[in-house]
mmCIF file with all atom_site columns, C-alpha atoms in Angstrom:
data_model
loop_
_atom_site.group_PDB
_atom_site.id
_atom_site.type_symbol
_atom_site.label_atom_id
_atom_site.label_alt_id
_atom_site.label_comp_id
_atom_site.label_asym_id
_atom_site.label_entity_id
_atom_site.label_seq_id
_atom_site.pdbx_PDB_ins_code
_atom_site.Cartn_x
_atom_site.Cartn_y
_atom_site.Cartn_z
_atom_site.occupancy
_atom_site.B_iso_or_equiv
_atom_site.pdbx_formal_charge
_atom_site.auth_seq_id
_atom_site.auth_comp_id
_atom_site.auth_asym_id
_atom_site.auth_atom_id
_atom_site.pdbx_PDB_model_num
ATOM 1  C CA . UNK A 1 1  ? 6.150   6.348  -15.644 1.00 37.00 ? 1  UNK A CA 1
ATOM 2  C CA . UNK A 1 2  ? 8.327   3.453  -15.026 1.00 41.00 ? 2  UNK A CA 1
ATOM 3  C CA . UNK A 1 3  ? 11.746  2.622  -13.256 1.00 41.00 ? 3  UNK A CA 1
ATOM 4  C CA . UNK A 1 4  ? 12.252  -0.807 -14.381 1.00 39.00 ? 4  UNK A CA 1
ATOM 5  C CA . UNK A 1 5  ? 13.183  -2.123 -17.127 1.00 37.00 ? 5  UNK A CA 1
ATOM 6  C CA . UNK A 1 6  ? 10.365  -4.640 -17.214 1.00 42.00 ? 6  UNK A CA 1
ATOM 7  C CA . UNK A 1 7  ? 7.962   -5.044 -20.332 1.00 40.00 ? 7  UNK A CA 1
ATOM 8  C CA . UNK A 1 8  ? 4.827   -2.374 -19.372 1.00 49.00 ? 8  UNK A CA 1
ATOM 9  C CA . UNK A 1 9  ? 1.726   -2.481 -21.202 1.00 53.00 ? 9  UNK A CA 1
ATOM 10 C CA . UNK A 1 10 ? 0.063   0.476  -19.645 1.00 58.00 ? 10 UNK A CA 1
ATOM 11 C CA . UNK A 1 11 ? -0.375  3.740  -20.838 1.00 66.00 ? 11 UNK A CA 1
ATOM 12 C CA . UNK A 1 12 ? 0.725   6.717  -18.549 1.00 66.00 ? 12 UNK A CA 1
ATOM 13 C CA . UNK A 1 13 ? -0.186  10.203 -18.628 1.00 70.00 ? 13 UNK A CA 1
ATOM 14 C CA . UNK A 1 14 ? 2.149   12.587 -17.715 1.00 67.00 ? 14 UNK A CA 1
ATOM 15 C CA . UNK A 1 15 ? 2.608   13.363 -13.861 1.00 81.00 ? 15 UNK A CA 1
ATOM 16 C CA . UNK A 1 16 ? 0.326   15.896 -12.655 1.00 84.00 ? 16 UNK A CA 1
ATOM 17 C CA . UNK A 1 17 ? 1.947   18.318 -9.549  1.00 86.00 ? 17 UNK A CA 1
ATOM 18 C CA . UNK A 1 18 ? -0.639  20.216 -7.677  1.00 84.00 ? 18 UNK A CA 1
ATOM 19 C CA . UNK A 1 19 ? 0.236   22.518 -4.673  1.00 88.00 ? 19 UNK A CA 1
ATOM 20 C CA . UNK A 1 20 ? -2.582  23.982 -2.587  1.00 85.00 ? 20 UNK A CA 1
ATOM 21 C CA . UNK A 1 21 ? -2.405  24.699 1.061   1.00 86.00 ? 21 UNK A CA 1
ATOM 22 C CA . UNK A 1 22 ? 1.072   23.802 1.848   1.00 92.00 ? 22 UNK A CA 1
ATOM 23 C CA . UNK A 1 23 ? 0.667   20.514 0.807   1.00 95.00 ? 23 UNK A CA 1
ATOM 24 C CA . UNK A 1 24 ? 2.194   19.458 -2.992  1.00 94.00 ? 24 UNK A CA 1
ATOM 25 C CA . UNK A 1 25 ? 0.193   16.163 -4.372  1.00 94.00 ? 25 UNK A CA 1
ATOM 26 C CA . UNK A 1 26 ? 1.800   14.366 -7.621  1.00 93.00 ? 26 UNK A CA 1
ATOM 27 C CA . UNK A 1 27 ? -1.016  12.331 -9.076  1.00 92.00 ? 27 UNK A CA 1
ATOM 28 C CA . UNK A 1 28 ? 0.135   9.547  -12.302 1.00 89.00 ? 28 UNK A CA 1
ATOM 29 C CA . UNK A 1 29 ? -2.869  7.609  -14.305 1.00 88.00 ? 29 UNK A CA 1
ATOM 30 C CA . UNK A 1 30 ? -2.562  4.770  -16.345 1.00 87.00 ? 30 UNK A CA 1
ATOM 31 C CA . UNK A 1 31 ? -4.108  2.035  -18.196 1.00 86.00 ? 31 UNK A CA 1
ATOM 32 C CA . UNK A 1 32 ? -4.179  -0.467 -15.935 1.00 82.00 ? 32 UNK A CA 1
ATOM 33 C CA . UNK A 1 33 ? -7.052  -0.374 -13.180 1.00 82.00 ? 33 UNK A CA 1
ATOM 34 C CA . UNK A 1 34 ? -6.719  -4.171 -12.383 1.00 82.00 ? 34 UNK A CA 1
ATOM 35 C CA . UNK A 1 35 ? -3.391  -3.671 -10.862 1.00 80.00 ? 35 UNK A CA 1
ATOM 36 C CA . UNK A 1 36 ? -3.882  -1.419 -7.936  1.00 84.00 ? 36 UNK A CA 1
ATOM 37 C CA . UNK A 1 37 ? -0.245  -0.891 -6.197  1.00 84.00 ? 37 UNK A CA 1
ATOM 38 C CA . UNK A 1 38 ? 0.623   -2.750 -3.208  1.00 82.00 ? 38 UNK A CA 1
ATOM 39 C CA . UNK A 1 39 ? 4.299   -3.626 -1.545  1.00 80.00 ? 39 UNK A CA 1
ATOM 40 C CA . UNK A 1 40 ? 5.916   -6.390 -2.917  1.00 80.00 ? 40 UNK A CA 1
ATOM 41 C CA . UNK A 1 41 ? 8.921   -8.284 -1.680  1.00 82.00 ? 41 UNK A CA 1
ATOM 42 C CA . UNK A 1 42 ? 12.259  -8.100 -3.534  1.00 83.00 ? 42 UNK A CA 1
ATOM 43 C CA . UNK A 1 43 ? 15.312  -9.688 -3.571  1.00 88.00 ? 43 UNK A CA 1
ATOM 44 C CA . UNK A 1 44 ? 18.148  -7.479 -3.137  1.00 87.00 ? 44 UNK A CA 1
ATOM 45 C CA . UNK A 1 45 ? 19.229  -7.902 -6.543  1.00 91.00 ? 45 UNK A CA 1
ATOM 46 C CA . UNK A 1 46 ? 16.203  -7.931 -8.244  1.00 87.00 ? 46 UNK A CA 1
ATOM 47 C CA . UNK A 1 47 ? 15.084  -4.680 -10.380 1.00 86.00 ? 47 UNK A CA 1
ATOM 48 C CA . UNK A 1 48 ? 11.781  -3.836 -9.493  1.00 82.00 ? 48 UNK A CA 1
ATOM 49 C CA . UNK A 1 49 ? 9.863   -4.221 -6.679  1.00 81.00 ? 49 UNK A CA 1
ATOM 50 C CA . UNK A 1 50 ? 11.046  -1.083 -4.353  1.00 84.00 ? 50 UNK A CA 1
ATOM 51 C CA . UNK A 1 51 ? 8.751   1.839  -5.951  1.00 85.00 ? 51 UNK A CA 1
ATOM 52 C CA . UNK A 1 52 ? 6.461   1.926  -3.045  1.00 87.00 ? 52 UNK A CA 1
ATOM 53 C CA . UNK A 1 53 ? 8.614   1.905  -0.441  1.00 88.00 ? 53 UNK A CA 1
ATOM 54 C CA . UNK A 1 54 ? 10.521  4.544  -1.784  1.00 89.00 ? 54 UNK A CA 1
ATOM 55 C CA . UNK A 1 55 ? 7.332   6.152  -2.123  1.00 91.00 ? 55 UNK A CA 1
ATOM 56 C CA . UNK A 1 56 ? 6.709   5.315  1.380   1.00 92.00 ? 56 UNK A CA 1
ATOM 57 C CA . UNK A 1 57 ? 9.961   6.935  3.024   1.00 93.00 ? 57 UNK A CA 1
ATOM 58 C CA . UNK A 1 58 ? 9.107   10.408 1.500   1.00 94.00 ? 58 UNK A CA 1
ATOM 59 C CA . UNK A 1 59 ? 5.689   10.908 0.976   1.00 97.00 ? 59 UNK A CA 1
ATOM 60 C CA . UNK A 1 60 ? 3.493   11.782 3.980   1.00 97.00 ? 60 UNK A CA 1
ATOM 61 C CA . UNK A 1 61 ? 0.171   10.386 2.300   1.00 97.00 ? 61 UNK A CA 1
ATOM 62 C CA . UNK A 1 62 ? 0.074   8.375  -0.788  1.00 96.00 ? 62 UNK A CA 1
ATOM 63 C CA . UNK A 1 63 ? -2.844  6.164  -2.101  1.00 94.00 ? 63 UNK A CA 1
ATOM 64 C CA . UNK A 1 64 ? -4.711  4.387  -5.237  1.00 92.00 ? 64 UNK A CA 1
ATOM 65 C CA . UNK A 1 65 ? -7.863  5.286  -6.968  1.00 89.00 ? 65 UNK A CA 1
ATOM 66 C CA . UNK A 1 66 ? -9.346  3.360  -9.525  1.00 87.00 ? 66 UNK A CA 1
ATOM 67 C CA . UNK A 1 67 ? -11.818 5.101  -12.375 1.00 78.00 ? 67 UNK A CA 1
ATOM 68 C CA . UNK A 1 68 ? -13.200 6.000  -14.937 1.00 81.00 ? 68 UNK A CA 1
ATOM 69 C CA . UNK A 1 69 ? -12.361 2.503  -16.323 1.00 81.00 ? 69 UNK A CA 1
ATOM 70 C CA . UNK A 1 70 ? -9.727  1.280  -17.445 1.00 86.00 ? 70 UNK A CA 1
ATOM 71 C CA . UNK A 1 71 ? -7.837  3.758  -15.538 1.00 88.00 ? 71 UNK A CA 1
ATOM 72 C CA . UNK A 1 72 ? -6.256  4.055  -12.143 1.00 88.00 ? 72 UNK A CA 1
ATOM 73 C CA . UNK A 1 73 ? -4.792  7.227  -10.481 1.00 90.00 ? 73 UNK A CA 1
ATOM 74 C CA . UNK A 1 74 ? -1.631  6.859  -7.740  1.00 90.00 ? 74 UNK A CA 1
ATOM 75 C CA . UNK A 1 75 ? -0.890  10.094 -6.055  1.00 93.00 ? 75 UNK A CA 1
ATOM 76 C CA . UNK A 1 76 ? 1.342   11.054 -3.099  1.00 96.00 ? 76 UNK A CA 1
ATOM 77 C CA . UNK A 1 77 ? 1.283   14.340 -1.407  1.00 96.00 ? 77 UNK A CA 1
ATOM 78 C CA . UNK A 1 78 ? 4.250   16.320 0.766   1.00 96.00 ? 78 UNK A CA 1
ATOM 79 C CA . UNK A 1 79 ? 3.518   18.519 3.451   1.00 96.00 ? 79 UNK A CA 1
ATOM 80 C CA . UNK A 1 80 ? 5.290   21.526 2.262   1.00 93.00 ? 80 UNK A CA 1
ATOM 81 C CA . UNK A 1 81 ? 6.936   23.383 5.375   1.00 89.00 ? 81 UNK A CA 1
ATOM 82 C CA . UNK A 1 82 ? 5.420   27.110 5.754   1.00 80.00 ? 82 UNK A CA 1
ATOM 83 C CA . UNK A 1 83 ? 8.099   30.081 5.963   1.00 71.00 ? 83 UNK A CA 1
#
């Protein structure tokens, strides 16, 4: 998954959401291995570049996993609250 506009040549699996313990985790894989996420700086008109801190401001964990090659795995995981 995407949410620019810019050329990707990755291939992405569909989002996985697990829930287990109170705690939902949404996992994506690609393609792409050699590009681990990190923060970038943006202008603020550019069109990309604001994905993790989005991801950032809602998630409580989040993180990067490379393997098995040539994949990678990003995931971020809520802390559901208990009722």
């Amino acid at each position: 998954m995407r949410s620019s506009p810019r050329a990707y040549c990755g291939v992405c699996s569909s989002p996985w959401l697990l829930c287990d313990g109170g705690v939902l985790r949404v996992e994506v894989t690609d393609t792409r291995a050699d590009d681990l996420p990190r923060r970038r700086s943006s202008a603020p008109d550019a069109e990309s570049g604001r994905g993790l801190l989005l991801v950032e401001a809602l998630a409580d964990r989040w993180g990067a996993g490379a393997g098995p090659a040539p994949q990678k795995t990003v995931w971020a995981e809520l802390d559901l609250p208990l009722s």
